[in-house]
Tab-separated table of N, CA, C and O in Angstrom:
chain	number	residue	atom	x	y	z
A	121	UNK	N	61.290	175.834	80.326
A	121	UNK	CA	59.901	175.844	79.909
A	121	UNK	C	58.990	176.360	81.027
A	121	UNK	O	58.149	177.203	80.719
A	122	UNK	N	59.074	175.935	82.304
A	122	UNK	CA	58.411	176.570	83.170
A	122	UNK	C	59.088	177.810	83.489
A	122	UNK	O	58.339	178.187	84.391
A	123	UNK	N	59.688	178.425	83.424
A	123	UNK	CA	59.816	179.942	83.255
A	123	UNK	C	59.130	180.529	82.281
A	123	UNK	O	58.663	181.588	82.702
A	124	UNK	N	58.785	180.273	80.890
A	124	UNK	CA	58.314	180.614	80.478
A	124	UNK	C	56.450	181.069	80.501
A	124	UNK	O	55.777	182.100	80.502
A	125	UNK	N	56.209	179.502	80.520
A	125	UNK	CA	54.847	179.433	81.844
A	125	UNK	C	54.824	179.964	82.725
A	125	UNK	O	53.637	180.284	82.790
A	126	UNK	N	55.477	180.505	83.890
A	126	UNK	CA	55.263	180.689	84.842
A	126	UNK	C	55.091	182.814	84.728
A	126	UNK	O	54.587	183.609	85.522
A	127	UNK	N	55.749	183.019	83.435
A	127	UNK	CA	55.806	184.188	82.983
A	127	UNK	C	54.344	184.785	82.027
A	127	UNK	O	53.635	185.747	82.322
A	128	UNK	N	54.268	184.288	81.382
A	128	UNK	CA	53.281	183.835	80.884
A	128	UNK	C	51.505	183.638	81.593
A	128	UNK	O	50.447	183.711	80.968
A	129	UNK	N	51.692	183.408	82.889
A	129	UNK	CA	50.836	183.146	83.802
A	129	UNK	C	50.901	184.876	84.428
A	129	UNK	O	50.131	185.822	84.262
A	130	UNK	N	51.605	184.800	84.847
A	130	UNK	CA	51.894	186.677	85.156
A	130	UNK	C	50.915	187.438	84.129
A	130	UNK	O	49.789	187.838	84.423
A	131	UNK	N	51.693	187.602	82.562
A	131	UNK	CA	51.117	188.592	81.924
A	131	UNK	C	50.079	188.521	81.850
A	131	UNK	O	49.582	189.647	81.849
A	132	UNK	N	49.073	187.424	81.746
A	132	UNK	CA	47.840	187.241	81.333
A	132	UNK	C	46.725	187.775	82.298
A	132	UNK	O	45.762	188.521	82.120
A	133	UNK	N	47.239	187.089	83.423
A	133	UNK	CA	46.610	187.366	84.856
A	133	UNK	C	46.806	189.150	85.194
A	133	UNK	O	45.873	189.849	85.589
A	134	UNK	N	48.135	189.632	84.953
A	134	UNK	CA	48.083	191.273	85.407
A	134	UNK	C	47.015	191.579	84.590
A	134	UNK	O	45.990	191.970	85.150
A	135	UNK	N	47.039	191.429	82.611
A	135	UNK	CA	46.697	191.886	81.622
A	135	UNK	C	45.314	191.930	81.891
A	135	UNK	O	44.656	192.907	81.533
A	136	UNK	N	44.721	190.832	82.573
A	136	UNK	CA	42.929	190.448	82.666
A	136	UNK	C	42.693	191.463	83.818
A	136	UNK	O	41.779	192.284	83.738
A	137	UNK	N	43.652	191.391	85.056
A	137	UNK	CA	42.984	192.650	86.262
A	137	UNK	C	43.156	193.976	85.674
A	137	UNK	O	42.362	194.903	85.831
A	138	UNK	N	44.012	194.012	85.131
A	138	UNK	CA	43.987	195.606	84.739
A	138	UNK	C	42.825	195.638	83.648
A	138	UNK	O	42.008	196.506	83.954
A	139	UNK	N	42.547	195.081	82.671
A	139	UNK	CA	41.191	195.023	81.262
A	139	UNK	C	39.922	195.255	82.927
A	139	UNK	O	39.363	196.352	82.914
A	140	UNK	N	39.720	194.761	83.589
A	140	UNK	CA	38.929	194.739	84.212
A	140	UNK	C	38.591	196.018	85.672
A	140	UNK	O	37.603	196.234	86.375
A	141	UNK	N	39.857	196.565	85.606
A	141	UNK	CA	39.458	197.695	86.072
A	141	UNK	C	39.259	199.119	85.051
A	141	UNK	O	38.788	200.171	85.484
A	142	UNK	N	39.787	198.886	83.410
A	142	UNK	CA	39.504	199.792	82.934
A	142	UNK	C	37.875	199.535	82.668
A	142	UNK	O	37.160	200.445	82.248
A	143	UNK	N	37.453	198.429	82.907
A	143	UNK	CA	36.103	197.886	81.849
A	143	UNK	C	35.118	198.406	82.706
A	143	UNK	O	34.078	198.718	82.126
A	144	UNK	N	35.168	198.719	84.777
A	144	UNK	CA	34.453	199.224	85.455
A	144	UNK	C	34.789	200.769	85.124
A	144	UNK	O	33.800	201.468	84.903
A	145	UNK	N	35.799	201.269	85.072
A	145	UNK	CA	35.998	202.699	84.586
A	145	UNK	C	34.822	203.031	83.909
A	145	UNK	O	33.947	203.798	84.310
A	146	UNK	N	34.861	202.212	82.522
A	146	UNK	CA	34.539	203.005	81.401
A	146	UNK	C	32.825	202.636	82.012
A	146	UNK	O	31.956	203.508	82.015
A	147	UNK	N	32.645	201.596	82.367
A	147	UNK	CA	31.235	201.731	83.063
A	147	UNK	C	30.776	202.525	83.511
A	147	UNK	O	29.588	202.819	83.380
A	148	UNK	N	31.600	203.107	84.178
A	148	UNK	CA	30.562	204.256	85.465
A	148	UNK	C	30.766	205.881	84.426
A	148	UNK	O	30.182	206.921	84.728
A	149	UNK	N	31.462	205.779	83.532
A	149	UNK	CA	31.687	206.419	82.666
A	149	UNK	C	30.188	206.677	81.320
A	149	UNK	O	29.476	207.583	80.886
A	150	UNK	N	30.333	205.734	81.209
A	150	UNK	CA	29.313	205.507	80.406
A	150	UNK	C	29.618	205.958	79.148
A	150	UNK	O	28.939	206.702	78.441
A	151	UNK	N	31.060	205.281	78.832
A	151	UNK	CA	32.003	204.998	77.628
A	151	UNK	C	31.513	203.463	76.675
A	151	UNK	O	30.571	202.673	76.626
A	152	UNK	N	32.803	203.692	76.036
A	152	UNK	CA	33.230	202.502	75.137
A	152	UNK	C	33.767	201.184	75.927
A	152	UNK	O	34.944	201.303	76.268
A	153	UNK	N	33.069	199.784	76.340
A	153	UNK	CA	33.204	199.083	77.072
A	153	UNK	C	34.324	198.239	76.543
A	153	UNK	O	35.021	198.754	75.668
A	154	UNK	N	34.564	197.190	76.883
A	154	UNK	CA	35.463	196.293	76.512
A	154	UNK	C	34.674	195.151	76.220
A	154	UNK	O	34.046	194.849	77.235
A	155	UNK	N	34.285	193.922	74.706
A	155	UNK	CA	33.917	193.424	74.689
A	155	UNK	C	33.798	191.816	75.827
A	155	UNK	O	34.763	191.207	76.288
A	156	UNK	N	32.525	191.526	75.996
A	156	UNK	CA	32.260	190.135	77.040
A	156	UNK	C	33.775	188.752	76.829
A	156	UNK	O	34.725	188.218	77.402
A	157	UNK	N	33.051	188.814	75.658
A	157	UNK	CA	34.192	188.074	74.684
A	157	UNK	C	35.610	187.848	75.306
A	157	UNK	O	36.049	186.933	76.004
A	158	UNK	N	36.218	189.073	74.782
A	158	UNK	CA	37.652	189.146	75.168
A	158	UNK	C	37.974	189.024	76.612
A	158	UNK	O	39.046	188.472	76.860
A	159	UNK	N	37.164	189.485	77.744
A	159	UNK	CA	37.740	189.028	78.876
A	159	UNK	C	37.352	187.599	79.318
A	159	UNK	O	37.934	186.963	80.197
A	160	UNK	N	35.915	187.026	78.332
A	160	UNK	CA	35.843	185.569	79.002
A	160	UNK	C	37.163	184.690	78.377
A	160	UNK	O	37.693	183.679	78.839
A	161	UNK	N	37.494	185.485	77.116
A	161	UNK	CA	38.857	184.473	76.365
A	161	UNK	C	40.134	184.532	77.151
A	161	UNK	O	40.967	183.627	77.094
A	162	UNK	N	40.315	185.889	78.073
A	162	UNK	CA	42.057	185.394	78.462
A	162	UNK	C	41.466	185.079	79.728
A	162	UNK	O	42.261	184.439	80.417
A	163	UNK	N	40.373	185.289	80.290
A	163	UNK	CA	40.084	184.105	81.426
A	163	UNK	C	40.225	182.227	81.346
A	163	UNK	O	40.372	181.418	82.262
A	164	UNK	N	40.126	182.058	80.108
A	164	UNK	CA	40.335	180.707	79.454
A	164	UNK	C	41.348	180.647	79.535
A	164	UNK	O	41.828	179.991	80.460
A	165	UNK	N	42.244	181.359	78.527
A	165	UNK	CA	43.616	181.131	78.074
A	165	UNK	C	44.810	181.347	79.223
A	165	UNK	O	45.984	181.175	78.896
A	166	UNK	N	44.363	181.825	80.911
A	166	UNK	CA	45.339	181.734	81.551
A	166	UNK	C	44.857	182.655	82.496
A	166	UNK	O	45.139	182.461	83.678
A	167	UNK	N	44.093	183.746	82.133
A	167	UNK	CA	43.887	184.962	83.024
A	167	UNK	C	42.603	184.562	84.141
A	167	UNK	O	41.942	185.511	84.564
A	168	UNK	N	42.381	183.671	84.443
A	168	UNK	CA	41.063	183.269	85.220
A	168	UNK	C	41.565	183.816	86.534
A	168	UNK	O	40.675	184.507	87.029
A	169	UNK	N	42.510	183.780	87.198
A	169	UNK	CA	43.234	184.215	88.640
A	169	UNK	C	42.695	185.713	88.937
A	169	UNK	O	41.884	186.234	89.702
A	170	UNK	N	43.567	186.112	87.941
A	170	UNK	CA	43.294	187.923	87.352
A	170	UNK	C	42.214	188.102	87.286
A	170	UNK	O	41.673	188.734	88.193
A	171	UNK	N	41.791	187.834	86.671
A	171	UNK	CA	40.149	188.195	86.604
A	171	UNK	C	39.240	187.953	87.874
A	171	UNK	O	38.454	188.859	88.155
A	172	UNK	N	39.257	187.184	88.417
A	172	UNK	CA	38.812	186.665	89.376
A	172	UNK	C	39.232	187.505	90.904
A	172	UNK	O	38.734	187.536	92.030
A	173	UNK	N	40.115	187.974	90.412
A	173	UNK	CA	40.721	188.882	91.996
A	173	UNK	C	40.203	190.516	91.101
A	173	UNK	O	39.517	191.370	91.661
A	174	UNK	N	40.610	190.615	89.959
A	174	UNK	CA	39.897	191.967	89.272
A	174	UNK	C	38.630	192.225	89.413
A	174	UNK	O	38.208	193.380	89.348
A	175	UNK	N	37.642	190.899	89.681
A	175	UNK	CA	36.194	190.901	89.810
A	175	UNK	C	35.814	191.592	91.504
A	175	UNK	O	34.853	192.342	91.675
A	176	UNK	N	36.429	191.319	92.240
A	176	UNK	CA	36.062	191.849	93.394
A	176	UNK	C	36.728	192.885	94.520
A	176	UNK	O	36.277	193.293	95.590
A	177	UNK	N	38.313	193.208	93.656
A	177	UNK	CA	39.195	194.517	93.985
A	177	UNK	C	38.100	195.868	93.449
A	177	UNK	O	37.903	196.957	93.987
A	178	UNK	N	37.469	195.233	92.083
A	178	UNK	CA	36.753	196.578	91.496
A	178	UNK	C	34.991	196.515	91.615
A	178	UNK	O	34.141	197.368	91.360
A	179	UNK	N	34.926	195.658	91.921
A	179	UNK	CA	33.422	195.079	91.907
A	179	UNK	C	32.729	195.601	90.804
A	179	UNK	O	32.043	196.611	90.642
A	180	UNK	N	33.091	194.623	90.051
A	180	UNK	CA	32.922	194.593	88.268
A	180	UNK	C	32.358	192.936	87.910
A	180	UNK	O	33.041	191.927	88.089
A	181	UNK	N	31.681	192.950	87.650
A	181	UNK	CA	31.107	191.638	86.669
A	181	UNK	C	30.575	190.493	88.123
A	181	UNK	O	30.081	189.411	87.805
A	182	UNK	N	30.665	190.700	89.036
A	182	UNK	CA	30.394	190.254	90.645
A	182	UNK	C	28.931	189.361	90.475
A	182	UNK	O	28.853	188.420	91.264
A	183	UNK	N	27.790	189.534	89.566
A	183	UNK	CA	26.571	188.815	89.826
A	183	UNK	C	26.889	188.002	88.218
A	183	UNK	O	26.328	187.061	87.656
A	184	UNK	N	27.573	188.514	87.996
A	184	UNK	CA	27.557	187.634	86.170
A	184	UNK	C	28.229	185.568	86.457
A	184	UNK	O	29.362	185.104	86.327
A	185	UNK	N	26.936	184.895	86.850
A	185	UNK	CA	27.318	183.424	87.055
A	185	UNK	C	28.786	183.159	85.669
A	185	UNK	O	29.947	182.968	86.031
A	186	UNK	N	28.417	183.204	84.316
A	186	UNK	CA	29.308	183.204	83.363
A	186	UNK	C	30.883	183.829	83.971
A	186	UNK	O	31.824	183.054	84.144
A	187	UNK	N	30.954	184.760	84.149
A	187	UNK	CA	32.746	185.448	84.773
A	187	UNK	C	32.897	184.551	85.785
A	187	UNK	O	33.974	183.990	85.587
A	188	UNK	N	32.353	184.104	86.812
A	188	UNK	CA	32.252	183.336	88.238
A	188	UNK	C	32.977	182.218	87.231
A	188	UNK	O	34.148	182.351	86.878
A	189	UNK	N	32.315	181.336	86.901
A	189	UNK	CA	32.706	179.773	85.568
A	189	UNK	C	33.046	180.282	85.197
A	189	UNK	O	33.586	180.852	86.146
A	190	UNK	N	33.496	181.077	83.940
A	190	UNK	CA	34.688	181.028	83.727
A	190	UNK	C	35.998	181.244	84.046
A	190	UNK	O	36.928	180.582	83.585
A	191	UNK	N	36.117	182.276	84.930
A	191	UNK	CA	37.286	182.610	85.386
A	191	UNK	C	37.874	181.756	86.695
A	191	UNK	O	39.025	181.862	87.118
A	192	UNK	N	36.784	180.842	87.272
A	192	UNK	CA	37.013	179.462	87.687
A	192	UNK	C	37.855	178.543	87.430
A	192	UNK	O	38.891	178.132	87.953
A	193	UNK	N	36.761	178.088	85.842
A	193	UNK	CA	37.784	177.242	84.847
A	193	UNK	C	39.030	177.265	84.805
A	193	UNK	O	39.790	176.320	85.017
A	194	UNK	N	39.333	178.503	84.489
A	194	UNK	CA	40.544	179.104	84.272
A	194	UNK	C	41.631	179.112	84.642
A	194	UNK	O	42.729	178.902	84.125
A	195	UNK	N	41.134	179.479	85.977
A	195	UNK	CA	42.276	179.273	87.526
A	195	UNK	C	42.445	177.413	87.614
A	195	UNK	O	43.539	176.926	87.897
A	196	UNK	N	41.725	176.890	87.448
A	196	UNK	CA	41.684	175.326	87.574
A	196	UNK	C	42.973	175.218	86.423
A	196	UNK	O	44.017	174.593	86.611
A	197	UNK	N	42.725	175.753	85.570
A	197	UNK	CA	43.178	174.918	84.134
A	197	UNK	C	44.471	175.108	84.129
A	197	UNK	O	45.300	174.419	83.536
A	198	UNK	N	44.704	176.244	84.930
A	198	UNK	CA	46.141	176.939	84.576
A	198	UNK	C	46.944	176.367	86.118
A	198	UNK	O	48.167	176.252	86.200
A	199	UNK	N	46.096	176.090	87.130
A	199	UNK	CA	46.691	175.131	88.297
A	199	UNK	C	47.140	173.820	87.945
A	199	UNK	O	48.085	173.204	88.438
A	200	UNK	N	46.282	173.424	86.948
A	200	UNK	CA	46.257	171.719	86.633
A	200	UNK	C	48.011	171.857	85.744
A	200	UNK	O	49.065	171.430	86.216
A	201	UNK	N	47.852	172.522	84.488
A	201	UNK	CA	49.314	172.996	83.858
A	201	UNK	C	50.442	173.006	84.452
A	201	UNK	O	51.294	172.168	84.156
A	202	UNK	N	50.699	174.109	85.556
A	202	UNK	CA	51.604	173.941	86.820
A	202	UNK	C	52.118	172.894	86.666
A	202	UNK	O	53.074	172.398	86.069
A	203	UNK	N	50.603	172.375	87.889
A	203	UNK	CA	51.241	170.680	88.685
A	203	UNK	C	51.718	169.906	87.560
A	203	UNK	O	52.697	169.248	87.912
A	204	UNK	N	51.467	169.754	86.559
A	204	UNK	CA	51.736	168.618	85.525
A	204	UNK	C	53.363	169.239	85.477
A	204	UNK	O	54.311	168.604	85.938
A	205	UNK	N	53.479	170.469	84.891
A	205	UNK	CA	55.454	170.557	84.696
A	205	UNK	C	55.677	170.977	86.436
A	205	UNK	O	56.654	171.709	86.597
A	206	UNK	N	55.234	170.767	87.195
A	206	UNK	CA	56.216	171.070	88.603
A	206	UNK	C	56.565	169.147	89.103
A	206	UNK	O	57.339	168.924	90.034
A	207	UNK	N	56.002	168.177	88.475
A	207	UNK	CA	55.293	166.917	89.098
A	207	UNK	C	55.569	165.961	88.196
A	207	UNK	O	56.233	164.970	88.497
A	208	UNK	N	55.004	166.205	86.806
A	208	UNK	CA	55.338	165.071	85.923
A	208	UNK	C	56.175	165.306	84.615
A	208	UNK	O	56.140	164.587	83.617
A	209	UNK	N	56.720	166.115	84.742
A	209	UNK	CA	57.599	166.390	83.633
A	209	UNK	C	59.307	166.335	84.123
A	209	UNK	O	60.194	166.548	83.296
């Protein structure tokens, strides 16, 4: 089970830095963006790490308090998960 998690933690986290360097791309582009939405959701669901290192490799979303919290949360939530199957399972 923690392989799976621990895999799982990977995809989400690559999946959110990479969404986040195409999302400054298409910015300076002055394209088709990537909705707020979807990157605050896999910042929830696991990608908060990713995102959070994507936020300042590309300096993308950097003054947005919201990406800061959430992708916070995120990293917390998915640390707390860990410790529980490395600790109490």
């Amino acid at each position: 089970m923690f392989l799976y998690l621990l895999g799982y933690a990977f995809a989400t986290n690559g999946y959110l830095f990479i969404l986040m360097g195409i999302d400054k791309k298409k910015a300076q582009q002055h394209k088709w963006r990537i909705p707020e939405k979807r990157l605050l959701l896999l910042g929830m669901v696991g990608g908060g790490l990713g995102g959070l290192i994507g936020m300042y490799v590309f300096r993308h979303k950097t003054r947005e308090v919201k990406f800061k919290l959430v992708y916070s949360l995120g990293t917390a939530l998915m640390a707390s998960v860990f410790l529980y199957f490395l600790y109490l399972n």
